[in-house]
């Protein structure tokens, strides 16, 4: 699957973040609790150059609570990092965020040394929703203040606590193929950028092993968990298509329609609370993705040396993965 998802203006966002980070005490990185690893921008570590980080696992109402607990423990064990789960039902999340930031940067505070926090996350992770809740009545958007660029805004959460908001930022290339599928399934990637059937296929491969009971119950598959886990994805997609009435002429399952229904059901919580990756799984994917990337770079370098290919373009797409190769 190829995902073209890095629009030109992202370079501007990246520059703005790099500039702002110089006068920042804590970075709040918003992640999607259903795919914390995949929704983390790999550029952030480089851009924030070791600043203390608060990982907010947002949309936890959609995620598997047991896996959210695993991710929180995973992040909380990292140096200069705290993590907390959040969702839009929290009507007053400011206190938890402020407290966590002061834990990370205890020497800040007061009018002379106010806490300066940068909040970032990929598009659709729920940043605007959270910021609107945080703004409430008291905090004001002060985008026209000196030093606040047009690509960001400053929100005062308290007299000595400033939150700098940046536009959602993507990264140029997805090196972990599983992340591409998970981002697409979650709705972080625009519809035109991926193939529904491929995404549904990968989603089914995960659901049948990790959540077979939920899958069987939602689509009345009439199979045991073991039987669901052992069933080929084609059969499962066909069963879902039949159950949901996604049929073409002659009674054949319309797989495109069935795939769309499955993805929509997943996003709307109709299957259940699901998290697409654990820290251990993501770590293994990341290692494999980085190794494949290094090989690819070495191969390209070799071809370039021999004059077989021209220098690389700046923007490129996610790696392609064929069903058969899974
Ligand atoms: P962004 O600024 O990071 O791009 O995201 P935004 O706040 O616009 O939120 C994206 C979508 O996610 C919105 O749905 C919003 O309601 C939903 N959302 C935000 N926080 C939560 C949460 O904690 N839990 C759940 N379940 N949903 C949340 P939307 O307006 O319906 O847009 P869309 O889903 O049609 O894109």
CSV table of C-alpha atoms and ligand atoms in Angstrom, one decimal:
chain,number,residue,atom,x,y,z
A,1,UNK,CA,0.0,0.0,0.0
A,2,UNK,CA,1.3,3.4,-0.9
A,3,UNK,CA,0.3,6.4,1.3
A,4,UNK,CA,0.9,9.9,-0.1
A,5,UNK,CA,0.3,11.9,3.1
A,6,UNK,CA,3.0,14.6,3.4
A,7,UNK,CA,1.7,17.8,2.0
A,8,UNK,CA,4.2,20.6,1.3
A,9,UNK,CA,3.1,22.9,4.1
A,10,UNK,CA,4.3,20.3,6.6
A,11,UNK,CA,7.8,21.5,6.0
A,12,UNK,CA,6.6,24.9,7.3
A,13,UNK,CA,5.1,23.3,10.4
A,14,UNK,CA,8.3,21.4,11.1
A,15,UNK,CA,10.3,24.6,10.9
A,16,UNK,CA,7.9,26.4,13.2
A,17,UNK,CA,8.1,23.6,15.8
A,18,UNK,CA,11.9,23.5,15.6
A,19,UNK,CA,12.0,27.2,16.3
A,20,UNK,CA,9.4,27.2,19.1
A,21,UNK,CA,11.1,24.3,20.9
A,22,UNK,CA,14.0,26.4,21.8
A,23,UNK,CA,11.9,28.2,24.4
A,24,UNK,CA,9.9,25.3,25.6
A,25,UNK,CA,10.0,23.4,29.0
A,26,UNK,CA,7.7,20.5,28.3
A,27,UNK,CA,6.3,18.9,25.1
A,28,UNK,CA,2.9,17.4,25.2
A,29,UNK,CA,2.7,14.7,22.5
A,30,UNK,CA,-0.8,13.6,21.7
A,31,UNK,CA,-1.2,10.0,20.6
A,32,UNK,CA,-4.1,7.9,19.6
A,33,UNK,CA,-4.6,5.4,22.4
A,34,UNK,CA,-5.7,2.8,19.7
A,35,UNK,CA,-2.3,3.0,18.1
A,36,UNK,CA,0.2,4.9,20.3
A,37,UNK,CA,3.4,3.7,18.6
A,38,UNK,CA,2.1,4.3,15.1
A,39,UNK,CA,0.6,7.7,15.9
A,40,UNK,CA,3.9,8.9,17.3
A,41,UNK,CA,5.7,11.2,15.0
A,42,UNK,CA,9.3,9.8,14.6
A,43,UNK,CA,10.5,13.3,13.9
A,44,UNK,CA,9.5,14.5,17.4
A,45,UNK,CA,12.4,13.1,19.3
A,46,UNK,CA,14.8,14.9,16.9
A,47,UNK,CA,12.8,18.1,16.9
A,48,UNK,CA,12.3,18.4,20.6
A,49,UNK,CA,15.9,17.5,21.4
A,50,UNK,CA,15.3,15.6,24.6
A,51,UNK,CA,12.8,18.0,26.2
A,52,UNK,CA,10.7,16.3,28.9
A,53,UNK,CA,7.6,14.9,27.3
A,54,UNK,CA,4.1,14.2,28.4
A,55,UNK,CA,2.5,11.5,26.3
A,56,UNK,CA,-1.3,11.9,26.2
A,57,UNK,CA,-3.0,8.8,25.0
A,58,UNK,CA,-6.2,10.4,23.7
A,59,UNK,CA,-9.4,8.7,22.6
A,60,UNK,CA,-8.9,6.1,25.4
A,61,UNK,CA,-12.7,5.6,25.3
A,62,UNK,CA,-12.1,3.7,22.0
A,63,UNK,CA,-9.1,1.7,23.1
A,64,UNK,CA,-8.7,-1.6,25.0
A,65,UNK,CA,-8.1,-0.5,28.6
A,66,UNK,CA,-5.7,-3.4,29.3
A,67,UNK,CA,-3.5,-2.3,26.4
A,68,UNK,CA,-3.7,1.3,27.4
A,69,UNK,CA,-2.4,0.3,30.8
A,70,UNK,CA,0.5,-1.4,29.1
A,71,UNK,CA,1.4,1.6,27.0
A,72,UNK,CA,1.2,4.0,30.0
A,73,UNK,CA,3.5,1.8,32.0
A,74,UNK,CA,5.8,1.6,29.0
A,75,UNK,CA,6.1,5.4,28.6
A,76,UNK,CA,6.2,6.1,32.4
A,77,UNK,CA,9.3,3.9,32.6
A,78,UNK,CA,11.1,6.1,30.1
A,79,UNK,CA,13.4,8.9,31.4
A,80,UNK,CA,11.9,12.5,31.4
A,81,UNK,CA,8.6,11.1,30.3
A,82,UNK,CA,5.1,10.9,31.8
A,83,UNK,CA,2.0,9.5,30.3
A,84,UNK,CA,-1.7,9.7,30.9
A,85,UNK,CA,-4.8,8.5,29.2
A,86,UNK,CA,-7.5,11.0,28.2
A,87,UNK,CA,-10.7,11.2,26.2
A,88,UNK,CA,-13.2,13.9,25.2
A,89,UNK,CA,-15.5,12.9,28.1
A,90,UNK,CA,-13.1,14.6,30.5
A,91,UNK,CA,-14.6,18.0,30.9
A,92,UNK,CA,-11.8,19.5,33.0
A,93,UNK,CA,-8.5,17.9,31.9
A,94,UNK,CA,-6.4,21.0,32.6
A,95,UNK,CA,-5.5,20.0,36.2
A,96,UNK,CA,-4.0,16.6,35.2
A,97,UNK,CA,-2.0,18.2,32.4
A,98,UNK,CA,-0.7,21.1,34.5
A,99,UNK,CA,0.3,18.7,37.4
A,100,UNK,CA,2.1,16.3,35.0
A,101,UNK,CA,4.0,19.2,33.4
A,102,UNK,CA,5.2,20.6,36.7
A,103,UNK,CA,6.3,17.1,37.7
A,104,UNK,CA,8.4,17.0,34.5
A,105,UNK,CA,9.8,20.5,34.9
A,106,UNK,CA,9.6,21.3,38.7
A,107,UNK,CA,11.9,24.4,38.5
A,108,UNK,CA,9.4,26.2,36.3
A,109,UNK,CA,6.5,28.3,37.6
A,110,UNK,CA,5.7,31.8,38.8
A,111,UNK,CA,5.5,34.9,36.7
A,112,UNK,CA,9.3,35.1,36.2
A,113,UNK,CA,9.7,31.5,34.9
A,114,UNK,CA,6.3,30.5,33.6
A,115,UNK,CA,5.8,27.0,32.3
A,116,UNK,CA,6.0,26.9,28.5
A,117,UNK,CA,4.5,23.9,26.9
A,118,UNK,CA,4.3,22.9,23.3
A,119,UNK,CA,1.4,20.6,22.3
A,120,UNK,CA,1.7,18.5,19.1
A,121,UNK,CA,0.2,15.5,17.4
A,122,UNK,CA,-0.9,14.1,14.1
A,123,UNK,CA,-4.0,15.5,12.4
A,124,UNK,CA,-7.3,14.0,13.8
A,125,UNK,CA,-5.8,12.8,17.1
A,126,UNK,CA,-8.1,15.1,18.9
A,127,UNK,CA,-5.9,18.1,19.6
A,128,UNK,CA,-8.5,20.8,18.7
A,129,UNK,CA,-11.1,19.0,20.8
A,130,UNK,CA,-8.8,19.1,23.8
A,131,UNK,CA,-7.6,22.6,23.3
A,132,UNK,CA,-11.2,23.9,23.0
A,133,UNK,CA,-12.0,22.1,26.3
A,134,UNK,CA,-8.9,23.6,27.9
A,135,UNK,CA,-9.6,27.1,26.6
A,136,UNK,CA,-12.9,27.2,28.4
A,137,UNK,CA,-13.8,30.7,29.4
A,138,UNK,CA,-10.6,31.7,31.2
A,139,UNK,CA,-7.9,31.0,28.7
A,140,UNK,CA,-7.5,33.2,25.7
A,141,UNK,CA,-6.0,32.5,22.2
A,142,UNK,CA,-3.3,35.1,21.8
A,143,UNK,CA,-1.9,34.4,18.3
A,144,UNK,CA,-1.1,38.0,17.6
A,145,UNK,CA,1.4,38.3,20.5
A,146,UNK,CA,5.0,39.1,19.9
A,147,UNK,CA,7.0,35.9,19.2
A,148,UNK,CA,3.9,33.8,18.4
A,149,UNK,CA,4.1,32.8,14.8
A,150,UNK,CA,1.1,32.5,12.4
A,151,UNK,CA,1.4,28.7,12.5
A,152,UNK,CA,0.8,28.5,16.2
A,153,UNK,CA,-1.3,30.0,19.0
A,154,UNK,CA,-0.7,30.6,22.6
A,155,UNK,CA,-3.2,29.7,25.3
A,156,UNK,CA,-2.8,30.7,28.9
A,157,UNK,CA,-4.0,27.8,31.1
A,158,UNK,CA,-3.0,29.7,34.2
A,159,UNK,CA,-1.1,32.9,35.0
A,160,UNK,CA,2.2,31.0,34.8
A,161,UNK,CA,1.3,28.3,32.3
A,162,UNK,CA,1.4,28.8,28.6
A,163,UNK,CA,0.4,26.2,26.0
A,164,UNK,CA,1.7,26.7,22.5
A,165,UNK,CA,-0.5,24.9,19.9
A,166,UNK,CA,1.0,23.9,16.5
A,167,UNK,CA,-0.8,22.5,13.5
A,168,UNK,CA,-1.0,18.7,13.3
A,169,UNK,CA,2.3,17.4,11.9
A,170,UNK,CA,3.0,14.3,9.7
A,171,UNK,CA,6.3,12.8,8.7
A,172,UNK,CA,7.6,12.3,5.2
A,173,UNK,CA,7.7,8.5,5.0
A,174,UNK,CA,6.2,5.7,7.0
A,175,UNK,CA,9.0,3.1,7.6
A,176,UNK,CA,6.8,0.7,9.5
A,177,UNK,CA,4.3,-0.9,7.1
A,178,UNK,CA,2.0,-1.9,10.0
A,179,UNK,CA,1.8,1.7,11.1
A,180,UNK,CA,0.6,2.7,7.7
A,181,UNK,CA,-2.3,0.2,8.0
A,182,UNK,CA,-3.1,1.2,11.5
A,183,UNK,CA,-3.1,4.9,10.7
A,184,UNK,CA,-5.4,4.2,7.8
A,185,UNK,CA,-7.8,2.1,9.8
A,186,UNK,CA,-8.0,4.7,12.6
A,187,UNK,CA,-8.9,7.5,10.1
A,188,UNK,CA,-5.7,9.5,10.5
A,189,UNK,CA,-5.1,9.1,6.7
A,190,UNK,CA,-7.4,10.6,4.1
A,191,UNK,CA,-9.6,8.1,2.2
A,192,UNK,CA,-7.9,8.8,-1.1
A,193,UNK,CA,-4.6,7.8,0.2
A,194,UNK,CA,-5.2,4.1,0.8
A,195,UNK,CA,-7.0,1.0,-0.5
A,196,UNK,CA,-10.0,0.0,1.7
A,197,UNK,CA,-9.7,-3.7,1.0
A,198,UNK,CA,-6.0,-3.8,1.9
A,199,UNK,CA,-6.6,-2.0,5.1
A,200,UNK,CA,-9.6,-4.2,6.0
A,201,UNK,CA,-7.5,-7.2,5.2
A,202,UNK,CA,-4.8,-6.2,7.7
A,203,UNK,CA,-7.4,-5.1,10.3
A,204,UNK,CA,-9.0,-8.6,10.1
A,205,UNK,CA,-5.6,-10.3,10.4
A,206,UNK,CA,-5.2,-8.4,13.7
A,207,UNK,CA,-8.7,-8.7,15.0
A,208,UNK,CA,-9.0,-12.5,14.4
A,209,UNK,CA,-5.9,-13.2,16.5
A,210,UNK,CA,-6.2,-10.5,19.2
A,211,UNK,CA,-10.0,-10.0,19.4
A,212,UNK,CA,-11.7,-13.1,18.0
A,213,UNK,CA,-14.6,-13.0,20.5
A,214,UNK,CA,-15.5,-9.4,19.6
A,215,UNK,CA,-15.3,-10.2,15.9
A,216,UNK,CA,-17.5,-13.3,16.2
A,217,UNK,CA,-20.1,-11.5,18.3
A,218,UNK,CA,-20.3,-8.4,16.2
A,219,UNK,CA,-20.8,-10.3,12.9
A,220,UNK,CA,-22.6,-13.3,14.4
A,221,UNK,CA,-20.0,-15.6,12.9
A,222,UNK,CA,-21.2,-18.6,14.9
A,223,UNK,CA,-17.5,-19.7,15.3
A,224,UNK,CA,-15.4,-20.3,18.4
A,225,UNK,CA,-12.4,-18.0,19.1
A,226,UNK,CA,-10.1,-20.7,17.8
A,227,UNK,CA,-12.1,-21.1,14.6
A,228,UNK,CA,-12.1,-17.3,14.0
A,229,UNK,CA,-8.4,-17.1,14.6
A,230,UNK,CA,-7.8,-20.0,12.1
A,231,UNK,CA,-10.1,-18.7,9.4
A,232,UNK,CA,-8.6,-17.0,6.3
A,233,UNK,CA,-9.2,-13.3,6.0
A,234,UNK,CA,-11.1,-13.8,2.7
A,235,UNK,CA,-13.6,-16.0,4.4
A,236,UNK,CA,-14.0,-13.6,7.3
A,237,UNK,CA,-14.5,-10.6,5.0
A,238,UNK,CA,-17.1,-12.6,2.9
A,239,UNK,CA,-18.9,-13.6,6.1
A,240,UNK,CA,-19.0,-10.0,7.2
A,241,UNK,CA,-20.2,-8.9,3.8
A,242,UNK,CA,-23.0,-11.5,3.8
A,243,UNK,CA,-24.0,-10.6,7.4
A,244,UNK,CA,-24.1,-6.8,6.6
A,245,UNK,CA,-25.8,-7.2,3.2
A,246,UNK,CA,-22.8,-6.1,1.2
A,247,UNK,CA,-23.8,-8.1,-1.9
A,248,UNK,CA,-23.3,-7.6,-5.6
A,249,UNK,CA,-25.5,-8.9,-8.4
A,250,UNK,CA,-25.8,-12.7,-8.3
A,251,UNK,CA,-25.4,-12.8,-4.5
A,252,UNK,CA,-21.6,-12.5,-4.5
A,253,UNK,CA,-20.1,-10.5,-1.7
A,254,UNK,CA,-19.0,-7.0,-2.6
A,255,UNK,CA,-15.7,-7.0,-0.9
A,256,UNK,CA,-15.1,-3.3,-1.3
A,257,UNK,CA,-18.3,-2.5,0.5
A,258,UNK,CA,-17.6,-5.2,3.1
A,259,UNK,CA,-14.2,-3.6,3.7
A,260,UNK,CA,-15.7,-0.1,4.1
A,261,UNK,CA,-18.3,-1.5,6.6
A,262,UNK,CA,-15.6,-3.2,8.7
A,263,UNK,CA,-13.4,-0.1,8.8
A,264,UNK,CA,-16.4,2.1,9.7
A,265,UNK,CA,-17.5,-0.4,12.4
A,266,UNK,CA,-14.0,-0.4,13.9
A,267,UNK,CA,-13.9,3.5,14.0
A,268,UNK,CA,-17.4,3.8,15.5
A,269,UNK,CA,-16.7,1.3,18.3
A,270,UNK,CA,-19.3,-1.1,16.9
A,271,UNK,CA,-16.8,-4.0,17.3
A,272,UNK,CA,-15.6,-3.0,20.7
A,273,UNK,CA,-12.7,-1.3,22.4
A,274,UNK,CA,-9.7,-2.3,20.4
A,275,UNK,CA,-6.0,-1.3,20.4
A,276,UNK,CA,-4.1,-2.3,17.3
A,277,UNK,CA,-0.7,-2.7,18.9
A,278,UNK,CA,1.1,-3.4,22.1
A,279,UNK,CA,4.5,-1.9,23.0
A,280,UNK,CA,6.2,-5.2,22.4
A,281,UNK,CA,4.6,-5.6,19.0
A,282,UNK,CA,5.3,-2.1,17.9
A,283,UNK,CA,8.9,-2.4,19.0
A,284,UNK,CA,9.4,-5.5,16.8
A,285,UNK,CA,7.7,-3.8,13.8
A,286,UNK,CA,9.9,-0.7,14.3
A,287,UNK,CA,13.1,-2.8,14.4
A,288,UNK,CA,12.1,-4.7,11.3
A,289,UNK,CA,11.0,-1.4,9.6
A,290,UNK,CA,14.3,0.3,10.4
A,291,UNK,CA,16.3,-2.7,9.2
A,292,UNK,CA,14.4,-2.8,5.9
A,293,UNK,CA,14.9,1.0,5.6
A,294,UNK,CA,18.7,0.7,6.1
A,295,UNK,CA,18.8,-2.1,3.5
A,296,UNK,CA,16.8,0.0,1.1
A,297,UNK,CA,19.0,3.1,1.6
A,298,UNK,CA,22.1,0.9,1.1
A,299,UNK,CA,20.7,-0.5,-2.1
A,300,UNK,CA,19.8,3.0,-3.3
A,301,UNK,CA,23.2,4.3,-2.4
A,302,UNK,CA,24.8,1.5,-4.4
A,303,UNK,CA,22.6,2.2,-7.5
A,304,UNK,CA,23.3,6.0,-7.2
A,305,UNK,CA,27.0,5.3,-7.0
A,306,UNK,CA,26.8,3.4,-10.2
A,307,UNK,CA,24.8,6.2,-11.8
A,308,UNK,CA,21.7,4.0,-12.3
A,309,UNK,CA,19.3,6.3,-10.4
A,310,UNK,CA,19.1,10.1,-9.9
A,311,UNK,CA,19.3,11.7,-6.4
A,312,UNK,CA,16.3,11.1,-4.2
A,313,UNK,CA,13.3,13.4,-4.2
A,314,UNK,CA,12.3,15.1,-0.8
A,315,UNK,CA,8.8,13.6,-0.5
A,316,UNK,CA,8.2,9.9,-0.9
A,317,UNK,CA,5.5,7.3,0.0
A,318,UNK,CA,5.1,4.5,2.5
A,319,UNK,CA,6.5,1.1,1.5
A,320,UNK,CA,4.3,-1.2,-0.5
A,321,UNK,CA,3.2,-4.5,0.9
A,322,UNK,CA,1.5,-7.2,-1.1
A,323,UNK,CA,-1.1,-9.4,0.5
A,324,UNK,CA,0.8,-12.5,-0.6
A,325,UNK,CA,3.9,-11.3,1.2
A,326,UNK,CA,2.2,-11.0,4.6
B,1,LIG,P1,-7.3,17.4,15.5
B,1,LIG,O1,-7.5,18.7,16.0
B,1,LIG,O2,-6.2,16.7,16.2
B,1,LIG,O3,-7.2,17.2,14.1
B,1,LIG,O4,-8.6,16.5,15.9
B,1,LIG,P2,-10.0,17.0,16.4
B,1,LIG,O5,-10.0,17.6,17.7
B,1,LIG,O6,-10.7,17.7,15.3
B,1,LIG,O7,-10.8,15.5,16.5
B,1,LIG,C1,-10.9,14.6,15.4
B,1,LIG,C2,-12.1,13.8,15.7
B,1,LIG,O8,-11.8,13.0,16.8
B,1,LIG,C3,-13.4,14.5,16.0
B,1,LIG,O9,-14.4,13.8,15.5
B,1,LIG,C4,-13.5,14.5,17.5
B,1,LIG,O10,-14.8,14.6,17.9
B,1,LIG,C5,-12.9,13.1,17.8
B,1,LIG,N1,-12.4,13.0,19.1
B,1,LIG,C6,-11.5,13.9,19.7
B,1,LIG,N2,-11.2,13.4,20.9
B,1,LIG,C7,-11.9,12.3,21.1
B,1,LIG,C8,-11.9,11.3,22.2
B,1,LIG,O11,-11.3,11.4,23.2
B,1,LIG,N3,-12.7,10.2,22.0
B,1,LIG,C9,-13.4,10.0,20.8
B,1,LIG,N4,-14.1,9.0,20.7
B,1,LIG,N5,-13.4,10.9,19.8
B,1,LIG,C10,-12.6,12.0,19.9
B,1,LIG,P3,-15.4,14.3,14.4
B,1,LIG,O12,-15.7,15.8,14.6
B,1,LIG,O13,-16.6,13.4,14.3
B,1,LIG,O14,-14.6,14.3,13.1
B,1,LIG,P4,-14.3,13.0,12.3
B,1,LIG,O15,-14.3,11.8,13.2
B,1,LIG,O16,-15.6,13.0,11.4
B,1,LIG,O17,-13.1,13.2,11.6
